[in-house]
Short mmCIF file of C-alpha atoms in Angstrom, two decimals:
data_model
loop_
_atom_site.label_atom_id
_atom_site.label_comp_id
_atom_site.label_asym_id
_atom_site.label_seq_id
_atom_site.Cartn_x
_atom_site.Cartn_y
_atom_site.Cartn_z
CA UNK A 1 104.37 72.48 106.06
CA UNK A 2 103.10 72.97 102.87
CA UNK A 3 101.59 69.91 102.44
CA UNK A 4 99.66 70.65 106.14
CA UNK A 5 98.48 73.56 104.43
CA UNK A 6 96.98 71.68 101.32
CA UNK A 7 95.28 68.98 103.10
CA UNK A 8 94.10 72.10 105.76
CA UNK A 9 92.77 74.09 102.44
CA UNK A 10 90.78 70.30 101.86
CA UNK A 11 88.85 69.96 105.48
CA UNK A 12 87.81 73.73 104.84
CA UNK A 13 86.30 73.20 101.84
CA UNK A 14 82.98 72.79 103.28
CA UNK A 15 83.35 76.10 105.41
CA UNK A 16 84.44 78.07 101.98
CA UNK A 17 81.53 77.27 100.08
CA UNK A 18 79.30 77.81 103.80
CA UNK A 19 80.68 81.22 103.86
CA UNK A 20 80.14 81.74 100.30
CA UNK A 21 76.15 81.10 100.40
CA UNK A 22 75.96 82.80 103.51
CA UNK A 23 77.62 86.37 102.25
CA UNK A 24 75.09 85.66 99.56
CA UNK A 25 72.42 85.95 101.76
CA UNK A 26 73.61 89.87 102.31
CA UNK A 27 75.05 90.61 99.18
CA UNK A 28 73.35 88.33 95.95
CA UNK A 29 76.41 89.09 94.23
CA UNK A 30 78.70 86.36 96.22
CA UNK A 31 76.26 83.70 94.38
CA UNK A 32 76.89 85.00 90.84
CA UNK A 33 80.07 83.57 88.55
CA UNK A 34 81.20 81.06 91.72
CA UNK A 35 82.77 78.64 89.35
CA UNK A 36 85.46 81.92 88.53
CA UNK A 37 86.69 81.37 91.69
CA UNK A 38 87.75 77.92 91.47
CA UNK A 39 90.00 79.03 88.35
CA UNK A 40 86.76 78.08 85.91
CA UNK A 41 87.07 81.75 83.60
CA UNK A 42 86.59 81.51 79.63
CA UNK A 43 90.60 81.37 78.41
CA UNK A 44 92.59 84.99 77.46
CA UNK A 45 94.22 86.35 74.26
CA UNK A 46 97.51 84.17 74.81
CA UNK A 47 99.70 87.01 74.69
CA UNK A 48 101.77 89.08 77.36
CA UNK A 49 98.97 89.21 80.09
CA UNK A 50 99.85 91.20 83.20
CA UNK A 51 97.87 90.16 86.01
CA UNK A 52 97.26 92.42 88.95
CA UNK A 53 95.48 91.09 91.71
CA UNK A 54 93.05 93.75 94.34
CA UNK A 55 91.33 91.99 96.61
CA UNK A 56 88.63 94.24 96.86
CA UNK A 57 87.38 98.66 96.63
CA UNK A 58 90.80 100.21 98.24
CA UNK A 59 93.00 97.92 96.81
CA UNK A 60 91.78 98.70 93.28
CA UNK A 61 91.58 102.13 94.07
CA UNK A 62 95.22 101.77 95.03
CA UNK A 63 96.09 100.13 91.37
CA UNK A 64 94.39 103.08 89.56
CA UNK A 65 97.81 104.99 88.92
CA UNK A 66 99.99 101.53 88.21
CA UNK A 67 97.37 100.55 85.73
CA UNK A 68 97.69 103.56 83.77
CA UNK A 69 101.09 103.45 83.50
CA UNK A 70 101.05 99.89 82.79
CA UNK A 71 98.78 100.80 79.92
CA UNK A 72 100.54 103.50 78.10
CA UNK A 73 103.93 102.33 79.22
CA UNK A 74 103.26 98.92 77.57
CA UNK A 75 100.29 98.92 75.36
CA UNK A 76 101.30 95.50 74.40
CA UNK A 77 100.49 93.68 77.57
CA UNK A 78 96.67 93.01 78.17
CA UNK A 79 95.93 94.12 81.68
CA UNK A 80 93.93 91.56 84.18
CA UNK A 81 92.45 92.39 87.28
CA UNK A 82 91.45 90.07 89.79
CA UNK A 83 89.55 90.75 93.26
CA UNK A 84 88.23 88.69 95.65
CA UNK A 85 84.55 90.87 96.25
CA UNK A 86 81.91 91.76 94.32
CA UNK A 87 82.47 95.44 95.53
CA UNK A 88 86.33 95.11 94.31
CA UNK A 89 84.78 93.75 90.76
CA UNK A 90 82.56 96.50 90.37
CA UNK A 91 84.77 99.14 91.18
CA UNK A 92 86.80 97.63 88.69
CA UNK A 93 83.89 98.06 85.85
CA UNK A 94 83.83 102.01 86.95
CA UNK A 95 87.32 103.01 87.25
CA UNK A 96 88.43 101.14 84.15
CA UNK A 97 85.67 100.86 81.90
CA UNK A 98 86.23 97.52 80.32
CA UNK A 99 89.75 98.64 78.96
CA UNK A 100 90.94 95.49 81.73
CA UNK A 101 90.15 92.18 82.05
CA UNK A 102 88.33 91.00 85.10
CA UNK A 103 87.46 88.01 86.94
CA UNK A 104 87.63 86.71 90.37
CA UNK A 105 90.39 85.20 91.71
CA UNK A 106 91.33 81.62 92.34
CA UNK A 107 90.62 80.49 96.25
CA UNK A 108 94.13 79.06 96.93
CA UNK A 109 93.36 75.29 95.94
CA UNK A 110 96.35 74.10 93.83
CA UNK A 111 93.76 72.85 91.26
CA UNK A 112 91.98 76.17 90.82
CA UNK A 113 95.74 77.66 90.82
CA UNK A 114 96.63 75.83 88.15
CA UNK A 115 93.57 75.63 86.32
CA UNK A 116 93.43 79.50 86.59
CA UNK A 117 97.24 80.09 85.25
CA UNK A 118 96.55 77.49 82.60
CA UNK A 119 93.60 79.57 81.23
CA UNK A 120 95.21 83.25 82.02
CA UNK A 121 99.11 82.63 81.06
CA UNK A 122 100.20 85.75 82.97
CA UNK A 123 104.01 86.88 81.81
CA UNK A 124 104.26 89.08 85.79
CA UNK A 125 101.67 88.68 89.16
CA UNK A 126 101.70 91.89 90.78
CA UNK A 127 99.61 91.43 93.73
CA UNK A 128 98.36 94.91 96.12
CA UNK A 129 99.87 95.13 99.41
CA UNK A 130 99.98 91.94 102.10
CA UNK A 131 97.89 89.24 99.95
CA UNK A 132 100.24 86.34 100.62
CA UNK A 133 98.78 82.98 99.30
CA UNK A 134 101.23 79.84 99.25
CA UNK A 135 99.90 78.25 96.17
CA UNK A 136 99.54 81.01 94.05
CA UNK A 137 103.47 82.07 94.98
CA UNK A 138 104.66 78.61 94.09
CA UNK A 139 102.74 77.86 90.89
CA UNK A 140 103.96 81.23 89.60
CA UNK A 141 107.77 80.55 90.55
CA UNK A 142 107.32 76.75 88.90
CA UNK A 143 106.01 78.19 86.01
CA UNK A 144 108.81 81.40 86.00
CA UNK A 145 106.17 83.59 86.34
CA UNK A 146 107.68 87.26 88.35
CA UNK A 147 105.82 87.60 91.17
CA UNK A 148 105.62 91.42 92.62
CA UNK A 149 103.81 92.10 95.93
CA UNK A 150 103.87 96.08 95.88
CA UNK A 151 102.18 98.95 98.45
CA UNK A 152 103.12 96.40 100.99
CA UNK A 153 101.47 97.37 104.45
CA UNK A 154 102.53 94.70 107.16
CA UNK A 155 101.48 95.59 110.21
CA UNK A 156 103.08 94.43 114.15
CA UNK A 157 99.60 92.36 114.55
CA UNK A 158 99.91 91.01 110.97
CA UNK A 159 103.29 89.67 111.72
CA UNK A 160 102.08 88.27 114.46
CA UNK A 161 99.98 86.01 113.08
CA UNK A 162 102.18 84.93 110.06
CA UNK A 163 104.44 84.07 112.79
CA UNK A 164 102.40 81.91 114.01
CA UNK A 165 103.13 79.48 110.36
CA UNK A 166 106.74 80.56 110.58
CA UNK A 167 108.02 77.97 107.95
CA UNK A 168 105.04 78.36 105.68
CA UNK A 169 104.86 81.83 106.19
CA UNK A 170 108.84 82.10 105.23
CA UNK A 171 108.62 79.36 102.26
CA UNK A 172 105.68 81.36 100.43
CA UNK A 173 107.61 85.00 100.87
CA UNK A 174 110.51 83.17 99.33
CA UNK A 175 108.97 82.64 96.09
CA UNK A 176 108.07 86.42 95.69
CA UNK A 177 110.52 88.26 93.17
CA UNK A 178 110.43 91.48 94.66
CA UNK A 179 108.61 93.52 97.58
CA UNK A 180 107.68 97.18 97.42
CA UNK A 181 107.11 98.10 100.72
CA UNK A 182 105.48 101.31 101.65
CA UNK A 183 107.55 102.14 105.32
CA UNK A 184 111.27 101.05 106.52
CA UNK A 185 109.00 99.58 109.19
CA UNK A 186 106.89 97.48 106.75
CA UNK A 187 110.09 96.46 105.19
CA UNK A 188 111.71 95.02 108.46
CA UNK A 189 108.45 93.23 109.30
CA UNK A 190 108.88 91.27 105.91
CA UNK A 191 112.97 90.20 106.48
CA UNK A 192 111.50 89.38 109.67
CA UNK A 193 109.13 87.38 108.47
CA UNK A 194 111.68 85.39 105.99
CA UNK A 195 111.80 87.54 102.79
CA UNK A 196 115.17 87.51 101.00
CA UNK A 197 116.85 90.90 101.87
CA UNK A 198 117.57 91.40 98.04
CA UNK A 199 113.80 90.99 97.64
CA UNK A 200 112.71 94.09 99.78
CA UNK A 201 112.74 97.77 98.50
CA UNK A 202 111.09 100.81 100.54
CA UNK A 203 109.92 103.10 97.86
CA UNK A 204 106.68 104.71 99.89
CA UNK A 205 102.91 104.34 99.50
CA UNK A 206 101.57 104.06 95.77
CA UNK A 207 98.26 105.55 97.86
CA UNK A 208 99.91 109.06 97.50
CA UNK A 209 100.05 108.90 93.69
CA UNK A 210 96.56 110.49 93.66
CA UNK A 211 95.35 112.84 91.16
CA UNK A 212 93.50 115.71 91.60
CA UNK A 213 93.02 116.85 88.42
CA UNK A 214 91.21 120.01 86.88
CA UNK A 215 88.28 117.64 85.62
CA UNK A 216 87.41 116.60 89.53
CA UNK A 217 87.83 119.90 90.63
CA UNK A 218 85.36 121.33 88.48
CA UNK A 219 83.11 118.22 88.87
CA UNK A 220 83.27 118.78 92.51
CA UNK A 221 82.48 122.33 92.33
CA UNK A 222 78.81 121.72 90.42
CA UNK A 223 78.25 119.36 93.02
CA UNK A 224 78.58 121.46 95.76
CA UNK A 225 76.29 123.97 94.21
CA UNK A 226 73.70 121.38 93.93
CA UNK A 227 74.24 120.43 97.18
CA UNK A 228 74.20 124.07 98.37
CA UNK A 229 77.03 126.19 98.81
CA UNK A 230 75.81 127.84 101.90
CA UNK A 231 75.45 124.84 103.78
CA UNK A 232 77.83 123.31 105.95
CA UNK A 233 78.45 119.60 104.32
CA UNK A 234 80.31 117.19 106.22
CA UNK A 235 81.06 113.51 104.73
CA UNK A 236 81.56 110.57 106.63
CA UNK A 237 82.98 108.42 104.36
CA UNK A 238 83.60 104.18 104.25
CA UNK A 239 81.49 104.04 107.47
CA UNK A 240 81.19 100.56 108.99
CA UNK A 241 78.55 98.50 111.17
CA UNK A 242 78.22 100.71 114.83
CA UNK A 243 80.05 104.13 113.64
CA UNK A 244 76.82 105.50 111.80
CA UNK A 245 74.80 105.95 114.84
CA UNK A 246 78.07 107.43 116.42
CA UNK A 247 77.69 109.75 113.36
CA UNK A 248 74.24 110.78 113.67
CA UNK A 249 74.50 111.66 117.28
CA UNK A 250 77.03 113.91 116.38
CA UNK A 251 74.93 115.43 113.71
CA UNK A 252 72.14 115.61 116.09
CA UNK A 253 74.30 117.68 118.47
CA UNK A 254 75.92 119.73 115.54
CA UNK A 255 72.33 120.80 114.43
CA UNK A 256 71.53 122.32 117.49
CA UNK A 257 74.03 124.94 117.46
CA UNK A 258 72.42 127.80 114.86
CA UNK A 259 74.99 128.13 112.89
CA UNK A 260 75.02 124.66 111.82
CA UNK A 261 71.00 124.17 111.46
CA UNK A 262 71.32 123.65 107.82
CA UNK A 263 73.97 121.29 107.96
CA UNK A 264 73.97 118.65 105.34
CA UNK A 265 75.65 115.06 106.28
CA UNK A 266 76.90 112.93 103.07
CA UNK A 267 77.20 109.38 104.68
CA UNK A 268 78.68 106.77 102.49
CA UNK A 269 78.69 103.07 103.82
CA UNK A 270 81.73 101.25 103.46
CA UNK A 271 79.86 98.37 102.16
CA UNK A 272 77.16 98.50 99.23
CA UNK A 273 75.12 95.56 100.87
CA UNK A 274 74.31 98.27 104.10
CA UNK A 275 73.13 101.49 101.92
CA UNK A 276 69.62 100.71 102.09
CA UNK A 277 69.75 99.71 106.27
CA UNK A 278 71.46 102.82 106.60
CA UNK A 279 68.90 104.75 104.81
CA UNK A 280 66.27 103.17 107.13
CA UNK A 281 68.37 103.71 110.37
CA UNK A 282 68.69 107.86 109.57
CA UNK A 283 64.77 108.09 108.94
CA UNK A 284 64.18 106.09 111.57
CA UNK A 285 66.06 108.69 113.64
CA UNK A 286 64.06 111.22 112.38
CA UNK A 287 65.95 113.17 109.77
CA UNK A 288 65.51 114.33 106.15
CA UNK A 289 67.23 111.61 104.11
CA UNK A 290 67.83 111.60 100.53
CA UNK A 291 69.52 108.30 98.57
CA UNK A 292 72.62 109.33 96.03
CA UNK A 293 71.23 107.46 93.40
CA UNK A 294 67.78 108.67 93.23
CA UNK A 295 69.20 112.60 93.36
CA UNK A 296 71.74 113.58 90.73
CA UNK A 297 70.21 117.01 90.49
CA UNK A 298 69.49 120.13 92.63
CA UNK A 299 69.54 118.46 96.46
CA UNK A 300 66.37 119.95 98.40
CA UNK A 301 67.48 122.28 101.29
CA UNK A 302 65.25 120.12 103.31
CA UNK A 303 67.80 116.95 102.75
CA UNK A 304 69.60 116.22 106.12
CA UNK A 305 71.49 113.36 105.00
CA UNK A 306 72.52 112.42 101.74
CA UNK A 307 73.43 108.44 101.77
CA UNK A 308 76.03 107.95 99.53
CA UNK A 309 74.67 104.51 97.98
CA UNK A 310 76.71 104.47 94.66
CA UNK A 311 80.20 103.19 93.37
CA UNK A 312 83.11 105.12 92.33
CA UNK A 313 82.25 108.75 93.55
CA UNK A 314 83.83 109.02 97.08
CA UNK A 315 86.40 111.13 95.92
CA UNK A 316 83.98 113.42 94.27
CA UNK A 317 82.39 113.99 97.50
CA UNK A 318 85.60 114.89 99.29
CA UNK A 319 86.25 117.20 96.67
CA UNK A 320 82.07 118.87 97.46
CA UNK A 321 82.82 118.67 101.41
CA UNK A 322 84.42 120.73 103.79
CA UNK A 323 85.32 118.23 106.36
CA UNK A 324 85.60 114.67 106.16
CA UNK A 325 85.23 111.89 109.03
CA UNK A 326 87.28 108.44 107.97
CA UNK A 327 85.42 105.76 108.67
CA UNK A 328 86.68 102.00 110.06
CA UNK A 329 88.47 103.94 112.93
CA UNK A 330 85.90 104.15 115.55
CA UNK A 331 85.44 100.28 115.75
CA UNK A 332 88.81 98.27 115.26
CA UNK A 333 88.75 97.93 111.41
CA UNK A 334 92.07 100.06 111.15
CA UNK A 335 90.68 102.89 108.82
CA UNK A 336 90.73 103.34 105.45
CA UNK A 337 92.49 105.66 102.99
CA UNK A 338 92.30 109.43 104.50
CA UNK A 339 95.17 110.69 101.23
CA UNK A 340 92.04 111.02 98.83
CA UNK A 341 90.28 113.55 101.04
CA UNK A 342 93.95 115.40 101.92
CA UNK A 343 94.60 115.59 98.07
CA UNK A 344 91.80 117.95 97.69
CA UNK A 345 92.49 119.60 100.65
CA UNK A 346 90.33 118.71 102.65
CA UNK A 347 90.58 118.15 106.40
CA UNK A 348 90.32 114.92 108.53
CA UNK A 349 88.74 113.38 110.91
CA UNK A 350 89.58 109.82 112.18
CA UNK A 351 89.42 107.51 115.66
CA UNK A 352 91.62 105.95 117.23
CA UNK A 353 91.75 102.48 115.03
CA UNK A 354 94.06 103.42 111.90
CA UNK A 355 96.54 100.26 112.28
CA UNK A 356 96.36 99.89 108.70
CA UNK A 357 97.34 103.15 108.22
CA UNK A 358 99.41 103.87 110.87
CA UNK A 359 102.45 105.89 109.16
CA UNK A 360 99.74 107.93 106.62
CA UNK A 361 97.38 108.81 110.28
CA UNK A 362 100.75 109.91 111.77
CA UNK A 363 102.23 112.20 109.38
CA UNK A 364 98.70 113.69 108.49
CA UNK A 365 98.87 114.33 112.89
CA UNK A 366 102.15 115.62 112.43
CA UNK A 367 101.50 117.86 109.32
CA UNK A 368 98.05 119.65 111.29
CA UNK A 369 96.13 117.59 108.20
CA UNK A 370 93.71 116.44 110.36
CA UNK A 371 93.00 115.10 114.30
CA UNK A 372 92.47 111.86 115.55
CA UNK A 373 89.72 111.27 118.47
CA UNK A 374 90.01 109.16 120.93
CA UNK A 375 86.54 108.54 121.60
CA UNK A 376 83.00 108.80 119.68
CA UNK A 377 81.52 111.52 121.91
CA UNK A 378 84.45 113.92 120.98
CA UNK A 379 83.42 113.48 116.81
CA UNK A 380 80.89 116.04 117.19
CA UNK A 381 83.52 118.90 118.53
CA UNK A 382 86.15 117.88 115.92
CA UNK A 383 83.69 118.09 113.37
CA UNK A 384 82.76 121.53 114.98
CA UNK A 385 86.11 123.18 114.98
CA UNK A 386 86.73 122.77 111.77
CA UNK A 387 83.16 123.73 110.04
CA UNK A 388 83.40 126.71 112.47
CA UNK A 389 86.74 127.97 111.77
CA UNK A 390 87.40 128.51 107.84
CA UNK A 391 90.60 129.77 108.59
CA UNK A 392 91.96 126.19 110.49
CA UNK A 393 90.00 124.53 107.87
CA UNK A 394 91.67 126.04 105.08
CA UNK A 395 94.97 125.22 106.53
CA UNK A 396 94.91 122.11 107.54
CA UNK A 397 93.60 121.47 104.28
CA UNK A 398 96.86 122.56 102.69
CA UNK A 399 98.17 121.08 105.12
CA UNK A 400 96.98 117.53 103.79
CA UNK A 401 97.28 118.78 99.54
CA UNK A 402 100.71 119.18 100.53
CA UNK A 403 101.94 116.70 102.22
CA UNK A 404 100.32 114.09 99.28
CA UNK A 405 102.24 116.47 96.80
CA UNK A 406 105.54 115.83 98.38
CA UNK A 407 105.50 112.31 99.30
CA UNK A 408 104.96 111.46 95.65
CA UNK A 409 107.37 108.69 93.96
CA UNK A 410 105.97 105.60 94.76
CA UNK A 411 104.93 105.13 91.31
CA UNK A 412 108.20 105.46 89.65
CA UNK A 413 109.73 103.83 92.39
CA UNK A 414 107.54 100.82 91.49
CA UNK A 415 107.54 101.26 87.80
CA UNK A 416 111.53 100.70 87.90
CA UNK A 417 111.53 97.02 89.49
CA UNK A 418 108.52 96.11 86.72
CA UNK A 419 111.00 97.07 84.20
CA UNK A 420 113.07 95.19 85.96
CA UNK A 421 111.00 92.09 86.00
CA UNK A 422 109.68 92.62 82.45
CA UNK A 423 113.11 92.68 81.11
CA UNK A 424 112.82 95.99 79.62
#
């Protein structure tokens, strides 16, 4: 089977560099250091590298609190980070500020595998949740590498689908070390799937190792003055192709009521490429739009909607906002990451497409964190009850700080197996 999968990799080769040019053609970035991801990367210091592989923005996000444990745990192992975006590497450049390596990863050709291990010489792989690549696993097990799959999210339709490769899909978990996965559920998928039961540990989502330090906090604050702090300000955050002009009919609707006529809507794109045809699409609807990165200062009372069109603040905004609406829920992208808004207290909003969060959405239903809609003509009311009730605001906003607060332990959880595999 794996052999099939090798001479598959070969008759797609054509497609992969197809696809390459043509996410070019909507991001520039895809056409920039191509030869990186065919394992072509100028050579590392030869000793101790750690490599930790994000595919792209959430997964890196994820790695923030492993890599600074890594780092003052074990200054002696250079970190390396890996994504497979340009988004992913430049979130990378913000969060970490060239104290990691970075390059893309290899695309799963045994040549760029090996030519990438060759020039890396990693001494652990710890790859973010469900990135399973067959190559990649065996090199690293030929070559004694540890390989650590952590934050593992496996959803029933991601099963599904390894299923479908059964053998290949059972051979490549085989060669993983160890699997930190974030549910029980998660961790049945994976036995399921043909992990090694000695392989699997539940120790909880890394996502809830977030912190919400006195330094954001205060940031925040001075934000929200510039925005205005007697303005409603809702964020919709990591929006996606089809939920903005769900969002701005709800704003339109919003802004009709009086006590929400000053409203101020903080709508950050999921994907860099779509700031500036988001920008158009709100003026062209009419309203007052202002671009992030062109106002750092005092916001004009006039500004309607402030597009969020820079890297690495989202969770200063949901620190500056009083509500937040998740995007990737209203169309089936399964959500993204609602524990950065809940660990500043800040109430949710999300549809009804969180599959890839499906544990986090229910326990922030079951804690009163937030509420999930159903449809996108019902965003505008949930939006509404919480602007215009400061009390349920408030508490569902505790709600949310605490339940982040005590599902902590992921990170120790996970730092215990790396010991583990480090020999330490």
């Amino acid at each position: 089977m794996h052999a099939a999968y090798n001479w598959f990799l070969r008759l797609l080769f054509p497609y992969v560099l197809l696809r390459l040019l043509w996410r070019g053609l909507r991001n520039p970035d895809y056409w920039r250091r191509i030869p990186e991801r065919f394992g072509f990367i100028d050579p590392l210091p030869p000793p101790r590298v750690i490599w930790i592989h994000a595919v792209s923005v959430g997964e890196v996000r994820a790695a923030l609190p492993l890599v600074h444990e890594l780092t003052v745990r074990y200054p002696e192992y250079p970190l390396l980070i890996t994504t497979m975006t340009p988004t992913g590497s430049v979130q990378v450049r913000e969060l970490f500020n060239g104290r990691v390596a970075h390059c893309y990863a290899p695309y799963d050709y045994p040549s760029a595998v090996r030519r990438f291990l060759d020039r890396t010489r990693p001494v652990m792989a710890i790859v973010m949740e469900t990135e399973l690549w067959p190559n990649i696993f065996h090199q690293c097990r030929a070559r004694s590498i540890p390989v650590f799959v952590t934050n593992v999210r496996m959803s029933e339709s991601s099963m599904r689908k390894y299923q479908r490769f059964a053998s290949l899909a059972r051979a490549t978990l085989r060669q993983v070390n160890r699997f930190a996965a974030q549910s029980p559920a998660d961790a049945n998928r994976l036995l399921t799937l043909g992990a090694g039961p000695e392989s699997v540990t539940v120790t909880g989502s890394i996502k809830f190792e977030l912190n919400a330090g006195a330094s954001l906090r205060e940031s925040a604050e001075v934000l929200r003055i510039a925005w205005g702090q007697d303005r409603p300000v809702w964020l919709a955050a990591s929006t996606h192709e089809g939920e903005e002009e769900t969002v701005l009919t709800a704003l339109a609707r919003l802004k009709q009521h009086k006590r929400f006529a000053n409203m101020l809507l903080v709508l950050v794109p999921r994907h860099p490429e779509r700031f500036a045809a988001v920008a158009r699409l709100c003026r062209k609807q009419g309203f007052h739009v202002a671009q992030r990165s062109e106002n750092r200062g005092a916001l004009d009372a006039a500004v309607e909607i402030l597009v969020g069109d820079t890297m690495g603040e989202l969770q200063l905004f949901y620190g500056a906002a009083d509500v937040a609406f998740i995007g990737g829920s209203l169309v089936p992208t399964g959500g993204h990451n609602l524990l950065e808004a809940s660990a500043v207290g800040k109430p949710v909003v999300f549809g009804p497409h969180m599959f890839n969060f499906q544990e986090i959405s229910q326990m922030t239903l079951e804690r009163g964190a937030g509420v999930q809609i159903q449809a996108p003509s019902e965003l505008a009311a949930a939006v509404s009850d919480f602007l215009g009730n400061a009390n349920r605001r408030d508490s569902a906003g505790e709600a949310g700080r605490k339940m982040v607060e005590e599902n902590r332990g992921a990170l120790a959880a996970n730092m215990r197996i790396l010991e583990q595999l480090l020999g330490n």
